[in-house]
XYZ file of C-alpha atoms in Angstrom:
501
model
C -37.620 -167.946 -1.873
C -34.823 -169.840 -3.451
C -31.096 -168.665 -3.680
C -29.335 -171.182 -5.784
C -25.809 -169.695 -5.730
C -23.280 -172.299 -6.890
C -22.878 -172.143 -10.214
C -25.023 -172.232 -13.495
C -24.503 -173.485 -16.953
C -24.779 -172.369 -20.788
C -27.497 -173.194 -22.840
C -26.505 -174.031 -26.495
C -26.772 -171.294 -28.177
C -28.683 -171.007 -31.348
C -26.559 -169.693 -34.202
C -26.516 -169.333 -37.905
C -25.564 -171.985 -40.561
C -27.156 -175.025 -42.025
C -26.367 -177.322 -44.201
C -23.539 -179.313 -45.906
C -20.397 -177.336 -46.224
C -16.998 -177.650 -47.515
C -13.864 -175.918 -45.789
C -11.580 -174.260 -48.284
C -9.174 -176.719 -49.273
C -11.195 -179.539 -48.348
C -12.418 -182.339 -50.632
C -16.546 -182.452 -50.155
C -17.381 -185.415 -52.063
C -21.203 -187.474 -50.959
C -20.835 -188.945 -47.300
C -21.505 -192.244 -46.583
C -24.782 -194.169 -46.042
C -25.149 -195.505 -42.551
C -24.682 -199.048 -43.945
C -21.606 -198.054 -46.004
C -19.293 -196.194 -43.084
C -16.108 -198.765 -43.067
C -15.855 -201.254 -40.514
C -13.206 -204.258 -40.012
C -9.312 -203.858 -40.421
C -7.412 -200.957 -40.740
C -7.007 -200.600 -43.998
C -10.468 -200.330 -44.973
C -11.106 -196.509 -46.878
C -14.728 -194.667 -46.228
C -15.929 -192.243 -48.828
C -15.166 -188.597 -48.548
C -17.050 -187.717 -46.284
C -18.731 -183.749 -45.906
C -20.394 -182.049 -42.919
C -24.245 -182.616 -42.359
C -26.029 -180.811 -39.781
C -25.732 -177.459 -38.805
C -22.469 -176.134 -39.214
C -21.137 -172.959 -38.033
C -17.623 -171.137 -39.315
C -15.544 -168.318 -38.310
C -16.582 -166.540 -41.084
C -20.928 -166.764 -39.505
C -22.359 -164.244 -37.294
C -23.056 -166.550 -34.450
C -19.493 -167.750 -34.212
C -18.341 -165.972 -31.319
C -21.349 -167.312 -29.035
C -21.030 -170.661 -30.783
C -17.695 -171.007 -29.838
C -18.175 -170.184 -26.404
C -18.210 -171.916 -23.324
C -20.332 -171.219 -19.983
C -16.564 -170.581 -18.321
C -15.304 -168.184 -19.915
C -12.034 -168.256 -18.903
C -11.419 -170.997 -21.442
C -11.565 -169.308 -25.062
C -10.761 -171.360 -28.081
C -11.089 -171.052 -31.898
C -12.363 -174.007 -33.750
C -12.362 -174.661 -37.408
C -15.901 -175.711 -37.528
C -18.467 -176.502 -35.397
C -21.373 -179.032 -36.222
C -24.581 -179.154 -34.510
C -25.841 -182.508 -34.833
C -29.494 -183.397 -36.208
C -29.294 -186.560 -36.300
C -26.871 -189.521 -35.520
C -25.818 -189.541 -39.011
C -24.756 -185.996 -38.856
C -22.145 -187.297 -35.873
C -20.831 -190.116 -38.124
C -20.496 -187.727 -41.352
C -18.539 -185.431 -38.799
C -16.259 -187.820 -37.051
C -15.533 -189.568 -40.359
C -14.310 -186.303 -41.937
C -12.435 -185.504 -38.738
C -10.573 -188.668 -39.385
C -9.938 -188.493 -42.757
C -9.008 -185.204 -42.908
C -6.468 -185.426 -39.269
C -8.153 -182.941 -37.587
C -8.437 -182.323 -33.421
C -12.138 -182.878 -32.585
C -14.071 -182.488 -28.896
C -17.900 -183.498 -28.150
C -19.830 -180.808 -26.832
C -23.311 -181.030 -25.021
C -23.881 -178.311 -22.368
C -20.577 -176.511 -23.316
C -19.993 -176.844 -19.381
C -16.364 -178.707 -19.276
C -14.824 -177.152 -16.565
C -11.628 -176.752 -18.064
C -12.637 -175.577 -21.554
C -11.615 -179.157 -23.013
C -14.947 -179.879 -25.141
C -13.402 -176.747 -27.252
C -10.363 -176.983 -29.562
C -8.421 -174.514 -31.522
C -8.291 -175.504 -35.047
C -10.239 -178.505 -34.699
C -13.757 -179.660 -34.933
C -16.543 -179.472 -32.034
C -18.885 -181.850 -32.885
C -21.877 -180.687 -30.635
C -24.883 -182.683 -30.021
C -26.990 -180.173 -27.900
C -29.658 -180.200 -30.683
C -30.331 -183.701 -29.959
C -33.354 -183.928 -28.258
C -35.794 -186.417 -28.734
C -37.193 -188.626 -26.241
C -39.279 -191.442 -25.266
C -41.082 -192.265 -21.644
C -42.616 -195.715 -21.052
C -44.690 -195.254 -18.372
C -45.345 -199.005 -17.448
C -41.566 -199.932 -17.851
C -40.291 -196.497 -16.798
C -37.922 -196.841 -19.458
C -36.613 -193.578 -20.778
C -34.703 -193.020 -23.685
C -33.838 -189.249 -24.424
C -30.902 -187.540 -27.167
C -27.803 -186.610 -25.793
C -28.731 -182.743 -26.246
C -31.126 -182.566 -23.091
C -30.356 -180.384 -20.561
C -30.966 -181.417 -16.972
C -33.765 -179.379 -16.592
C -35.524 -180.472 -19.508
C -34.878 -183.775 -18.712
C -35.788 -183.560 -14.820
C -39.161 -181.633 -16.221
C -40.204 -183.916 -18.691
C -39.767 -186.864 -16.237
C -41.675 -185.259 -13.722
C -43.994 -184.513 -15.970
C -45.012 -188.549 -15.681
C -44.272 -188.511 -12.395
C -40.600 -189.995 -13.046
C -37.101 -189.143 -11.929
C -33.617 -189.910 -12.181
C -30.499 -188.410 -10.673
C -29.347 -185.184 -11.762
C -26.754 -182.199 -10.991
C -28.642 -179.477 -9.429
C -27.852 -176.967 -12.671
C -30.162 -176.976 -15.255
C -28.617 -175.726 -17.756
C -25.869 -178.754 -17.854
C -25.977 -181.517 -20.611
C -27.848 -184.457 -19.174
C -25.379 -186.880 -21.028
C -22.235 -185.042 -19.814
C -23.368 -185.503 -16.187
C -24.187 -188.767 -15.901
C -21.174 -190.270 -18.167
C -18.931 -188.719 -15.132
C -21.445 -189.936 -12.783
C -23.628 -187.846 -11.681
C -24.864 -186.961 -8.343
C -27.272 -184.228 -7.093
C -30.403 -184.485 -4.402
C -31.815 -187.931 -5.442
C -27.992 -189.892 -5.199
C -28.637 -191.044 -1.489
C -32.486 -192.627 -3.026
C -32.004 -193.321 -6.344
C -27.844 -193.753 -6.335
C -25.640 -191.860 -9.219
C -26.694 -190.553 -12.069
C -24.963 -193.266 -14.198
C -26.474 -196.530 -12.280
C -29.706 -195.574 -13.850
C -28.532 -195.742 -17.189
C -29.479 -199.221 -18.893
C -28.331 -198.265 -22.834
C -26.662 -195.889 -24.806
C -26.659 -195.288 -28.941
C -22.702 -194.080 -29.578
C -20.802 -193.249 -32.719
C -17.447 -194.784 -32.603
C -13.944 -195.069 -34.667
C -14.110 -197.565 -36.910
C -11.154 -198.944 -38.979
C -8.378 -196.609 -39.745
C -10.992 -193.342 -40.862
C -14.414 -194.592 -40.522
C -17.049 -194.272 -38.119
C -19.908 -196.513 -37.290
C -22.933 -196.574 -34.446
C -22.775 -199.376 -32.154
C -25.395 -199.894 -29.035
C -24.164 -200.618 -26.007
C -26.132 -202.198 -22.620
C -26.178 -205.127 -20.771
C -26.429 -207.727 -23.559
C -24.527 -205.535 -25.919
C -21.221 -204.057 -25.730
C -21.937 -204.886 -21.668
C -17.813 -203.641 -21.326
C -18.654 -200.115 -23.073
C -21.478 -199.599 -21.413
C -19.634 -200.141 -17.605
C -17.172 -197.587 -19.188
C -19.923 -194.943 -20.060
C -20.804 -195.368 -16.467
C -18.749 -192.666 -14.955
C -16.009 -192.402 -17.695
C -17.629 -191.678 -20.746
C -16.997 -187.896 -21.687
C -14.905 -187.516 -24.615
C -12.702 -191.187 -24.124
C -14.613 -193.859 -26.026
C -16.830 -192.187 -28.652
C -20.066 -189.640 -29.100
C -22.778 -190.698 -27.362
C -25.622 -189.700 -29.670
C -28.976 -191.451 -26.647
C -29.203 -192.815 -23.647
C -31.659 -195.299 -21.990
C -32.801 -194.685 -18.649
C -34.113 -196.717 -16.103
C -36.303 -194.185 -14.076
C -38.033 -194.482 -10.695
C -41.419 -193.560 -9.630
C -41.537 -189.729 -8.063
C -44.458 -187.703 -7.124
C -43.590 -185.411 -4.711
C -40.606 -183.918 -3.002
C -40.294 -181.344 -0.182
C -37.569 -178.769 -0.601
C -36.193 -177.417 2.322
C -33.580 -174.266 2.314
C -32.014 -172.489 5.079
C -29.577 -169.485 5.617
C -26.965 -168.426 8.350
C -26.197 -164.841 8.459
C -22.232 -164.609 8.402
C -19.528 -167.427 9.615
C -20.186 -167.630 13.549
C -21.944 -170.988 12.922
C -19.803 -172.956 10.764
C -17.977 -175.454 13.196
C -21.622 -176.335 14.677
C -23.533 -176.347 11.498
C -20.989 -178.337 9.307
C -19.954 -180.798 12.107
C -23.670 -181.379 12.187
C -24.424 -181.916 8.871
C -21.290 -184.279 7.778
C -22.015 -186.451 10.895
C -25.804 -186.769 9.879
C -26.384 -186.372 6.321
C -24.716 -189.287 4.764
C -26.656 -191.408 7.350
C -29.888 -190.112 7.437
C -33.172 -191.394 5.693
C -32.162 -192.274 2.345
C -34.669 -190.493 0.719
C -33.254 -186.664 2.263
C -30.799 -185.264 0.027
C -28.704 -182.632 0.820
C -25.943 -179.686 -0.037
C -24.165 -176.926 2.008
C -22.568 -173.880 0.404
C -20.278 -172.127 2.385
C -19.671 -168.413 1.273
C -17.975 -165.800 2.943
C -20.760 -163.898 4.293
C -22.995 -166.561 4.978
C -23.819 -170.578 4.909
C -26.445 -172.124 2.870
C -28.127 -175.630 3.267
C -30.508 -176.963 0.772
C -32.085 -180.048 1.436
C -34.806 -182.611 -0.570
C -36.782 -185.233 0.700
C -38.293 -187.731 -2.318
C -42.294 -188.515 -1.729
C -42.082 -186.732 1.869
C -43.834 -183.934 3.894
C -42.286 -180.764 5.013
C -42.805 -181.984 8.755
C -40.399 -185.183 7.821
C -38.104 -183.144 6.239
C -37.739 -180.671 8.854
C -37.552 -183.701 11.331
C -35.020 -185.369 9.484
C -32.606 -181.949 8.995
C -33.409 -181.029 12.743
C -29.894 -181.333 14.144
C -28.847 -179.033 12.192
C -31.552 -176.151 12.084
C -31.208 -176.151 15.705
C -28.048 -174.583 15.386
C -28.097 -171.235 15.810
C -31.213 -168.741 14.385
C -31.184 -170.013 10.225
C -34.006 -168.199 7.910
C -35.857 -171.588 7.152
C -37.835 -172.219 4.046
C -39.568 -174.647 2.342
C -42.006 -175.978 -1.101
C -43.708 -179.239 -1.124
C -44.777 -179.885 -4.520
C -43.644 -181.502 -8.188
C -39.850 -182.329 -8.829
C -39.892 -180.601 -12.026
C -41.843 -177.439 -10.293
C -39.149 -177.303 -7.808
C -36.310 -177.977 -9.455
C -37.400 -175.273 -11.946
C -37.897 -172.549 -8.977
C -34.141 -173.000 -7.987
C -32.699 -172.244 -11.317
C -30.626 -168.886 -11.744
C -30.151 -167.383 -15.003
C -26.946 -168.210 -16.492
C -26.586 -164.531 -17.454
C -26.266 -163.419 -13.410
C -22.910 -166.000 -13.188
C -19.641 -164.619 -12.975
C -17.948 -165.136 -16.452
C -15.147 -166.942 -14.842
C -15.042 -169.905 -12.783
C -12.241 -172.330 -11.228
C -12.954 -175.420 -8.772
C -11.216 -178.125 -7.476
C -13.202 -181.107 -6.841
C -12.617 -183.764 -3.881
C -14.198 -186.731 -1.900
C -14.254 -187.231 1.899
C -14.329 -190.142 3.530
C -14.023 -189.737 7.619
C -15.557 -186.715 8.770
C -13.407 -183.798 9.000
C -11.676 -182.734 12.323
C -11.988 -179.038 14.024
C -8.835 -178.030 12.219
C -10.195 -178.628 8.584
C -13.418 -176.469 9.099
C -11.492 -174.257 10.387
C -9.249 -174.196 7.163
C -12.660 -173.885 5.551
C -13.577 -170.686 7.766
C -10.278 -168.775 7.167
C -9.698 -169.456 3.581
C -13.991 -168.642 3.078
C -12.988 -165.408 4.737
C -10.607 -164.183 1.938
C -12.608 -165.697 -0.661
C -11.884 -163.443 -3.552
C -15.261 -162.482 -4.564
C -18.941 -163.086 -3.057
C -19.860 -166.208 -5.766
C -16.875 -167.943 -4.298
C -17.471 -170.967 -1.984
C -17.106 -174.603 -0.916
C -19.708 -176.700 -2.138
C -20.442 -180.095 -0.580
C -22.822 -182.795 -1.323
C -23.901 -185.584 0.898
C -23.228 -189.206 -0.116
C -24.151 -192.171 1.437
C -27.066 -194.620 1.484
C -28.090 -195.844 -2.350
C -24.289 -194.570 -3.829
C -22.830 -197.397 -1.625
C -25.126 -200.043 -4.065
C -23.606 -201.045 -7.556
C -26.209 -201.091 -10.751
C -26.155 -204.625 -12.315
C -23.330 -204.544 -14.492
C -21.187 -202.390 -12.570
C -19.595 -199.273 -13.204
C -16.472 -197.291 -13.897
C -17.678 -194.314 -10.642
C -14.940 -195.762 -7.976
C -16.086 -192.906 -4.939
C -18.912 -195.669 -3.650
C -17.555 -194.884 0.245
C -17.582 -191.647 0.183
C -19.470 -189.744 2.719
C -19.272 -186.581 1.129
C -18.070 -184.778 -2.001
C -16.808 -180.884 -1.991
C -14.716 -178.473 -3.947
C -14.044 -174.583 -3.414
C -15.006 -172.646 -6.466
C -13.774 -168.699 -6.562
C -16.254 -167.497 -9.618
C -15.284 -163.844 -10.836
C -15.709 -161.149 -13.983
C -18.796 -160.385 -15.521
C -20.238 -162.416 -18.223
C -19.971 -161.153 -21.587
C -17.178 -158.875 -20.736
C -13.997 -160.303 -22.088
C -10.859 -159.577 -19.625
C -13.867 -158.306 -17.054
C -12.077 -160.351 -14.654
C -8.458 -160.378 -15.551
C -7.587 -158.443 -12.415
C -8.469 -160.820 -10.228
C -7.910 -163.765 -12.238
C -4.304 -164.223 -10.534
C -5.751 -164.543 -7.037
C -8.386 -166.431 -7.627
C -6.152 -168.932 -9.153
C -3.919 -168.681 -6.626
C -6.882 -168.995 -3.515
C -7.989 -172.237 -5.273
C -4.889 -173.913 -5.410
C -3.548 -172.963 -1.835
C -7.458 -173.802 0.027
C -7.133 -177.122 -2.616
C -3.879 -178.193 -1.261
C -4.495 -177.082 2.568
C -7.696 -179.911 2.459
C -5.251 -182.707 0.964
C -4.884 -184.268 4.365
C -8.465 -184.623 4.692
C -9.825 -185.646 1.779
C -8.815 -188.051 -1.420
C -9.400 -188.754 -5.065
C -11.289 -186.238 -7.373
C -14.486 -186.045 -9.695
C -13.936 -186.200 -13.435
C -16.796 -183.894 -14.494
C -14.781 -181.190 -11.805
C -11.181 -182.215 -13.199
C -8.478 -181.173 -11.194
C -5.742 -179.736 -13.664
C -2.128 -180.345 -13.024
C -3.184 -182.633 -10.601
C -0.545 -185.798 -10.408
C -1.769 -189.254 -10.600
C -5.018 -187.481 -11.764
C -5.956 -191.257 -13.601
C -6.353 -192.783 -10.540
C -7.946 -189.908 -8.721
C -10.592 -190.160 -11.032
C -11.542 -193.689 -11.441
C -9.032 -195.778 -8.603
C -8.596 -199.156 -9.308
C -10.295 -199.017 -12.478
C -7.932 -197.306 -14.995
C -6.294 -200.182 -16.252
C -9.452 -201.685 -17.106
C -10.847 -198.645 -18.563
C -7.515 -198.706 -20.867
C -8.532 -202.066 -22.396
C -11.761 -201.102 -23.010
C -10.391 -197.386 -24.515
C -8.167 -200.140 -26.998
C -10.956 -201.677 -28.169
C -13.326 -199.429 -29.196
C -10.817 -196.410 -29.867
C -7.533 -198.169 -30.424
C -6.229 -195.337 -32.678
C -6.778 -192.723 -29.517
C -9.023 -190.636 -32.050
C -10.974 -189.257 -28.993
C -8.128 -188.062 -26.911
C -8.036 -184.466 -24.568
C -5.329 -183.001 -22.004
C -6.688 -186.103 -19.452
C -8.294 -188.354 -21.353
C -7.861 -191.934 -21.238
C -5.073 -193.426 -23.260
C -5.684 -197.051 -24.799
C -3.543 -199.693 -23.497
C -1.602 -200.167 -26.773
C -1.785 -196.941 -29.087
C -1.791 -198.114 -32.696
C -1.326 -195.478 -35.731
C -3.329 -194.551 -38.389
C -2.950 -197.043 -41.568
């Protein structure tokens, strides 16, 4: 029934290696107790620190699928990576990243679109094996490890009858989503991903080679926690929990339908932009636009297939679609529109954007002809409709600036087989080169861009991202990472760099 096309994600893969270890060349001495990692000025030392956890080399079997992403386009080398346990493990790691100068990245779902929660030579500090959790079913109060997966986390809600926003991949980190934002079928009910997180446990910098776990939510750290909200991947610290306020969420009715070919576009996506991001706030929606066909996948929250056919009847009148639908548990439906990551293409390249005014004839069209000479079959555009509970700010605020948008999309070209290095070197040139030309023929039409889809080489790319915000998210980057310890290729700089002691 289902035909989930758009892209999929990599599970953490289990590999070998346990333990404490010492790199050659590196002191190993006892790592700190939780009460003893340095805090205060500067100048304060830690103990040597040494790697808890998991820990995989280049030297293990399982480095070559530890070290790899779910794009694999992006192939780096690390060092060492370390699969957290526990939040101690992330402290031990960080402070022996500091005190030993080394590049780190925080991994989750090992889905960063532009291979930047991998380094060469440096140390991943992955938290993918964190996965505990905790449902209060009179407060609705989740609180779940960083290391959930969407699905997991979408199925074990639903399991009490619970929801929060998600991405529609389930094999994406939970924590990576929401920290850009989040959005998926429940953002026009429930709003982003982020507004419906109330707490998070994170391992910061601390003094000039420490580390230390502070809490941050509305009473606590109330600055970090607005900064998590939309802005927290890889810029402030490792974000070992998070505390979810979840809403109640029997039942949903999933709606998909299919036009053959390209004949409908103007009618069917004229329809939906003008319609989607007003309708009933409970009907989420998405339309994939491939070269052979378009795709519309719809979900109604606590309603009946004859409300959600209703609601999406503008647009199924267009034309003859092949109309489906599944009334029944989130977690059962979300589950029956997963594709295994092993069917992706190995390759993947997107270039993410938000609308704001609906677009004119002349941009579908640009859709149409560029869909047309897509350079494989998994290429598309991908939208998602906005509107209704995005436009309301959480208590507290947050760092997500796209609250009027009425829609978000990107083209994707996805090519090569998985598994197959230089599978998809061949085309690799012109998919680049599709994505950048169909990027910059929709720059009249559409503005800023989504930091979980970064846009590389993109200028002004700060404000893109978060708008008015940056300069507020650099004070708050200053304070709780003034030494720029967490730092990627766009990452947000403090507002004062300071040097190590």
């Amino acid at each position: 029934m289902h035909e989930f096309t758009r892209r999929g994600a990599l599970k953490a893969t289990a590999v070998m290696g346990a333990g404490a270890v010492a790199l050659p060349g590196v002191s190993a001495a006892e790592a700190p107790a939780a009460g003893a990692v340095g805090q205060g000025p500067g100048h304060v030392k830690c103990k040597p620190a040494k790697l808890t956890g998991r820990i995989v080399r280049p030297s293990d079997a399982g480095y070559a699928d530890a070290s790899l992403g779910w794009d694999e386009l992006f192939v780096h080398y690390p060092l060492v990576i370390v699969y957290a346990q526990n939040t101690q493990d992330v402290v031990n790691a960080l402070t022996w990243a500091r005190q030993h100068n080394v590049a780190l990245r925080v991994r989750s779902g090992r889905h960063s679109l532009e291979g930047w929660s991998n380094v060469d030579n440096g140390i991943v500090i992955d938290v993918s094996e964190l996965k505990s959790a905790h449902i209060d079913t009179h407060s609705h109060v989740a609180t779940v490890g960083a290391g959930l997966t969407q699905l997991e986390a979408v199925t074990m809600l639903a399991e009490k009858d619970l929801a929060v926003t998600t991405g529609s991949e389930g094999t994406v980190g939970l924590s990576g989503a929401t920290l850009g934002g989040g959005f998926g079928f429940l953002n026009r009910w429930l709003g982003m991903a982020c507004d419906s997180l109330i707490g998070a446990e994170v391992v910061v910098a601390s003094g000039a080679e420490c580390a230390k776990v502070v809490k941050a939510d509305l009473r606590h750290n109330s600055d970090l926690l607005w900064a998590l909200r939309g802005a927290g991947n890889g810029n402030f610290g490792i974000v070992t929990s998070l505390t979810y306020k979840a809403a109640p969420l029997k039942s949903v009715a999933y709606v998909q339908a299919t036009w053959n070919g390209l004949g409908d576009l103007h009618a069917v996506f004229d329809t939906w932009q003008r319609t989607a991001p007003i309708a009933d706030n409970r009907l989420g929606s998405q339309l994939e636009v491939h070269r052979n066909k378009i795709l519309l996948f719809a979900v109604l929250a606590e309603g009946t297939e004859a409300e959600a056919k209703k609601l999406l009847a503008p647009i199924l009148s267009v034309g003859s679609p092949v109309v489906s639908t599944q009334v029944g548990n989130w977690g059962d439906v979300y589950t029956g529109f997963q594709i295994p990551t092993q069917v992706d293409p190995a390759n993947w390249k997107f270039f993410s954007q938000f609308t704001s005014k609906p677009f004119p004839e002349q941009a579908i069209s640009l859709i149409g002809s560029f869909m047309q000479d897509a350079p494989s079959d998994a290429s598309n555009f991908f939208t998602q409709s906005f509107g209704g509970a995005v436009r309301r700010t959480p208590r507290g605020g947050t760092a997500f600036p796209h609250r009027d948008a009425i829609f978000y999309s990107e083209p994707g070209a996805g090519w090569g087989t998985r598994g197959q290095a230089g599978s998809g070197d061949a085309i690799t040139p012109q998919a680049q080169a599709w994505i950048a030309e169909f990027s910059q023929a929709l720059r009249p039409y559409v503005n800023g861009a989504y930091v979980n889809v970064p846009n590389v080489g993109m200028q002004e790319w700060e404000t893109a991202y978060w708008g008015c915000h940056f300069d507020r998210l650099r004070e708050i980057k200053a304070k709780y990472d003034p030494y720029n310890v967490f730092q990627y290729e766009q990452s947000i700089p403090p507002a004062t760099v300071r040097r190590h002691a």
